[in-house]
Amino acid sequence: MLSEEDLNFRPTEGKWSMGELLSHMSVICKADFLIGAGASEEEMDQFYEEAEPEVNRKAITEALLHNYAYLKEGIAKLSEEELLQERTSYFGVVHSRYEWLLDTQAHLFHHRGQLHSMIVHNLKLEPNVPLFE
């Protein structure tokens, strides 16, 4: 639906372009899983530097699929006991691994809503994607 040219669209100066938003969204699954596992700020800075893809459809799609698979496999390896363990993020928030997974979902939904608004209100396109299913 979005062209390579659309990825460069920046509706608000000083804020992410559509491509930058999608690039960020493509790493959320792994990034938030690492944060929930107790990664340090330095580890996360390094992860973002290495993991955020170039702003093009192919790189973003590949990163999204790779990082989703990482999250899915990581969750599958955790026992019920591990999912109930609380972890403190490098920025001081304490949650169980279950709660970190809810934060990951909320993080994705937040940016999905931003993207949807950009597509509908700025590009004047209707993505025909249900947001609440």
PDB file of C-alpha atoms in Angstrom:
ATOM      1  CA  MET A   1       0.000   0.000   0.000  1.00  0.00           C
ATOM      2  CA  LEU A   2       2.681   2.524   0.947  1.00  0.00           C
ATOM      3  CA  SER A   3       5.234   3.459  -1.673  1.00  0.00           C
ATOM      4  CA  GLU A   4       8.915   4.027  -1.002  1.00  0.00           C
ATOM      5  CA  GLU A   5       8.168   7.727  -1.502  1.00  0.00           C
ATOM      6  CA  ASP A   6       5.433   7.614   1.174  1.00  0.00           C
ATOM      7  CA  LEU A   7       8.034   6.426   3.694  1.00  0.00           C
ATOM      8  CA  ASN A   8       9.764   9.806   3.443  1.00  0.00           C
ATOM      9  CA  PHE A   9       6.583  11.696   4.360  1.00  0.00           C
ATOM     10  CA  ARG A  10       7.037  13.623   7.607  1.00  0.00           C
ATOM     11  CA  PRO A  11       3.726  15.183   8.718  1.00  0.00           C
ATOM     12  CA  THR A  12       5.304  17.187  11.552  1.00  0.00           C
ATOM     13  CA  GLU A  13       8.747  18.766  11.435  1.00  0.00           C
ATOM     14  CA  GLY A  14      11.007  17.340  14.107  1.00  0.00           C
ATOM     15  CA  LYS A  15       8.968  14.112  14.400  1.00  0.00           C
ATOM     16  CA  TRP A  16       9.438  10.749  12.727  1.00  0.00           C
ATOM     17  CA  SER A  17       8.659  10.226   9.081  1.00  0.00           C
ATOM     18  CA  MET A  18       6.367   7.327   8.195  1.00  0.00           C
ATOM     19  CA  GLY A  19       9.424   5.250   7.329  1.00  0.00           C
ATOM     20  CA  GLU A  20      11.191   6.095  10.580  1.00  0.00           C
ATOM     21  CA  LEU A  21       8.054   5.130  12.497  1.00  0.00           C
ATOM     22  CA  LEU A  22       7.837   1.834  10.619  1.00  0.00           C
ATOM     23  CA  SER A  23      11.540   1.209  11.174  1.00  0.00           C
ATOM     24  CA  HIS A  24      11.010   1.694  14.917  1.00  0.00           C
ATOM     25  CA  MET A  25       7.924  -0.527  14.904  1.00  0.00           C
ATOM     26  CA  SER A  26       9.864  -3.278  13.162  1.00  0.00           C
ATOM     27  CA  VAL A  27      12.203  -3.717  16.155  1.00  0.00           C
ATOM     28  CA  ILE A  28       9.710  -3.320  19.015  1.00  0.00           C
ATOM     29  CA  CYS A  29       9.069  -7.047  19.503  1.00  0.00           C
ATOM     30  CA  LYS A  30      12.717  -7.869  20.160  1.00  0.00           C
ATOM     31  CA  ALA A  31      13.561  -4.581  21.855  1.00  0.00           C
ATOM     32  CA  ASP A  32      10.753  -4.811  24.381  1.00  0.00           C
ATOM     33  CA  PHE A  33      11.509  -8.489  25.018  1.00  0.00           C
ATOM     34  CA  LEU A  34      15.129  -7.566  25.789  1.00  0.00           C
ATOM     35  CA  ILE A  35      14.026  -4.730  28.068  1.00  0.00           C
ATOM     36  CA  GLY A  36      11.710  -7.138  29.878  1.00  0.00           C
ATOM     37  CA  ALA A  37      14.639  -9.535  30.284  1.00  0.00           C
ATOM     38  CA  GLY A  38      16.643  -6.847  32.063  1.00  0.00           C
ATOM     39  CA  ALA A  39      18.887  -5.489  29.281  1.00  0.00           C
ATOM     40  CA  SER A  40      20.922  -2.456  30.284  1.00  0.00           C
ATOM     41  CA  GLU A  41      20.620   0.966  28.681  1.00  0.00           C
ATOM     42  CA  GLU A  42      23.973   0.413  26.957  1.00  0.00           C
ATOM     43  CA  GLU A  43      22.809  -2.954  25.600  1.00  0.00           C
ATOM     44  CA  MET A  44      19.636  -1.374  24.286  1.00  0.00           C
ATOM     45  CA  ASP A  45      21.500   1.533  22.687  1.00  0.00           C
ATOM     46  CA  GLN A  46      23.698  -0.994  20.898  1.00  0.00           C
ATOM     47  CA  PHE A  47      20.668  -3.073  19.884  1.00  0.00           C
ATOM     48  CA  TYR A  48      18.887  -0.081  18.345  1.00  0.00           C
ATOM     49  CA  GLU A  49      22.036   1.035  16.547  1.00  0.00           C
ATOM     50  CA  GLU A  50      22.508  -2.397  15.008  1.00  0.00           C
ATOM     51  CA  ALA A  51      18.912  -3.523  14.550  1.00  0.00           C
ATOM     52  CA  GLU A  52      16.910  -0.591  13.197  1.00  0.00           C
ATOM     53  CA  PRO A  53      16.624  -1.190   9.466  1.00  0.00           C
ATOM     54  CA  GLU A  54      17.124   1.240   6.652  1.00  0.00           C
ATOM     55  CA  VAL A  55      13.997   3.109   5.696  1.00  0.00           C
ATOM     56  CA  ASN A  56      12.787   0.995   2.805  1.00  0.00           C
ATOM     57  CA  ARG A  57       9.939  -1.470   2.555  1.00  0.00           C
ATOM     58  CA  LYS A  58      12.084  -4.572   2.097  1.00  0.00           C
ATOM     59  CA  ALA A  59      14.393  -3.883   5.062  1.00  0.00           C
ATOM     60  CA  ILE A  60      11.505  -2.913   7.339  1.00  0.00           C
ATOM     61  CA  THR A  61       9.515  -6.023   6.406  1.00  0.00           C
ATOM     62  CA  GLU A  62      12.508  -8.310   6.992  1.00  0.00           C
ATOM     63  CA  ALA A  63      13.263  -6.681  10.366  1.00  0.00           C
ATOM     64  CA  LEU A  64       9.634  -6.937  11.478  1.00  0.00           C
ATOM     65  CA  LEU A  65       9.449 -10.646  10.634  1.00  0.00           C
ATOM     66  CA  HIS A  66      12.827 -11.397  12.221  1.00  0.00           C
ATOM     67  CA  ASN A  67      12.088  -9.523  15.449  1.00  0.00           C
ATOM     68  CA  TYR A  68       8.590 -10.984  15.766  1.00  0.00           C
ATOM     69  CA  ALA A  69      10.062 -14.489  15.388  1.00  0.00           C
ATOM     70  CA  TYR A  70      12.607 -13.651  18.115  1.00  0.00           C
ATOM     71  CA  LEU A  71       9.793 -12.607  20.487  1.00  0.00           C
ATOM     72  CA  LYS A  72       7.677 -15.650  19.659  1.00  0.00           C
ATOM     73  CA  GLU A  73      10.581 -18.062  20.194  1.00  0.00           C
ATOM     74  CA  GLY A  74      11.680 -16.260  23.352  1.00  0.00           C
ATOM     75  CA  ILE A  75       8.235 -16.471  24.916  1.00  0.00           C
ATOM     76  CA  ALA A  76       7.934 -20.160  24.036  1.00  0.00           C
ATOM     77  CA  LYS A  77      11.139 -20.884  25.977  1.00  0.00           C
ATOM     78  CA  LEU A  78       9.916 -19.237  29.184  1.00  0.00           C
ATOM     79  CA  SER A  79       8.325 -21.347  31.891  1.00  0.00           C
ATOM     80  CA  GLU A  80       5.289 -20.199  33.843  1.00  0.00           C
ATOM     81  CA  GLU A  81       7.586 -19.436  36.754  1.00  0.00           C
ATOM     82  CA  GLU A  82       9.853 -17.296  34.572  1.00  0.00           C
ATOM     83  CA  LEU A  83       6.854 -15.411  33.174  1.00  0.00           C
ATOM     84  CA  LEU A  84       5.821 -14.526  36.734  1.00  0.00           C
ATOM     85  CA  GLN A  85       9.281 -13.244  37.712  1.00  0.00           C
ATOM     86  CA  GLU A  86       9.526  -9.509  38.079  1.00  0.00           C
ATOM     87  CA  ARG A  87      12.230  -7.625  36.218  1.00  0.00           C
ATOM     88  CA  THR A  88      13.337  -4.031  36.540  1.00  0.00           C
ATOM     89  CA  SER A  89      14.012  -2.118  33.347  1.00  0.00           C
ATOM     90  CA  TYR A  90      17.030   0.129  32.990  1.00  0.00           C
ATOM     91  CA  PHE A  91      14.615   3.068  33.354  1.00  0.00           C
ATOM     92  CA  GLY A  92      13.263   1.770  36.676  1.00  0.00           C
ATOM     93  CA  VAL A  93       9.903   0.176  35.814  1.00  0.00           C
ATOM     94  CA  VAL A  94       9.200  -3.155  37.537  1.00  0.00           C
ATOM     95  CA  HIS A  95       6.947  -5.730  35.851  1.00  0.00           C
ATOM     96  CA  SER A  96       6.583  -9.476  35.556  1.00  0.00           C
ATOM     97  CA  ARG A  97       7.525 -10.906  32.178  1.00  0.00           C
ATOM     98  CA  TYR A  98       3.772 -11.234  31.497  1.00  0.00           C
ATOM     99  CA  GLU A  99       3.345  -7.522  32.151  1.00  0.00           C
ATOM    100  CA  TRP A 100       6.274  -6.716  29.859  1.00  0.00           C
ATOM    101  CA  LEU A 101       4.462  -8.618  27.116  1.00  0.00           C
ATOM    102  CA  LEU A 102       1.398  -6.444  27.689  1.00  0.00           C
ATOM    103  CA  ASP A 103       3.646  -3.391  27.462  1.00  0.00           C
ATOM    104  CA  THR A 104       4.957  -4.693  24.131  1.00  0.00           C
ATOM    105  CA  GLN A 105       1.409  -5.032  22.840  1.00  0.00           C
ATOM    106  CA  ALA A 106       0.513  -1.535  24.054  1.00  0.00           C
ATOM    107  CA  HIS A 107       3.690  -0.134  22.471  1.00  0.00           C
ATOM    108  CA  LEU A 108       2.824  -1.693  19.107  1.00  0.00           C
ATOM    109  CA  PHE A 109      -0.805  -0.567  19.300  1.00  0.00           C
ATOM    110  CA  HIS A 110       0.289   2.976  20.149  1.00  0.00           C
ATOM    111  CA  HIS A 111       2.481   3.241  17.074  1.00  0.00           C
ATOM    112  CA  ARG A 112      -0.047   1.390  14.909  1.00  0.00           C
ATOM    113  CA  GLY A 113      -2.556   4.093  15.799  1.00  0.00           C
ATOM    114  CA  GLN A 114      -0.037   6.794  14.891  1.00  0.00           C
ATOM    115  CA  LEU A 115       0.652   5.125  11.555  1.00  0.00           C
ATOM    116  CA  HIS A 116      -3.049   4.683  10.826  1.00  0.00           C
ATOM    117  CA  SER A 117      -3.676   8.376  11.514  1.00  0.00           C
ATOM    118  CA  MET A 118      -0.800   9.401   9.264  1.00  0.00           C
ATOM    119  CA  ILE A 119      -2.123   7.251   6.422  1.00  0.00           C
ATOM    120  CA  VAL A 120      -5.747   8.370   6.775  1.00  0.00           C
ATOM    121  CA  HIS A 121      -5.361  12.049   7.636  1.00  0.00           C
ATOM    122  CA  ASN A 122      -2.191  12.967   5.782  1.00  0.00           C
ATOM    123  CA  LEU A 123      -2.041  10.653   2.788  1.00  0.00           C
ATOM    124  CA  LYS A 124      -5.843  10.553   2.485  1.00  0.00           C
ATOM    125  CA  LEU A 125      -5.783   6.773   2.032  1.00  0.00           C
ATOM    126  CA  GLU A 126      -8.040   4.209   3.670  1.00  0.00           C
ATOM    127  CA  PRO A 127      -5.999   1.173   4.743  1.00  0.00           C
ATOM    128  CA  ASN A 128      -9.117  -0.928   5.485  1.00  0.00           C
ATOM    129  CA  VAL A 129      -7.403  -2.509   8.476  1.00  0.00           C
ATOM    130  CA  PRO A 130      -9.499  -3.306  11.551  1.00  0.00           C
ATOM    131  CA  LEU A 131      -7.833  -1.731  14.564  1.00  0.00           C
ATOM    132  CA  PHE A 132      -9.749  -3.598  17.267  1.00  0.00           C
ATOM    133  CA  GLU A 133      -9.799  -7.240  16.231  1.00  0.00           C
TER     134      GLU A 133
END
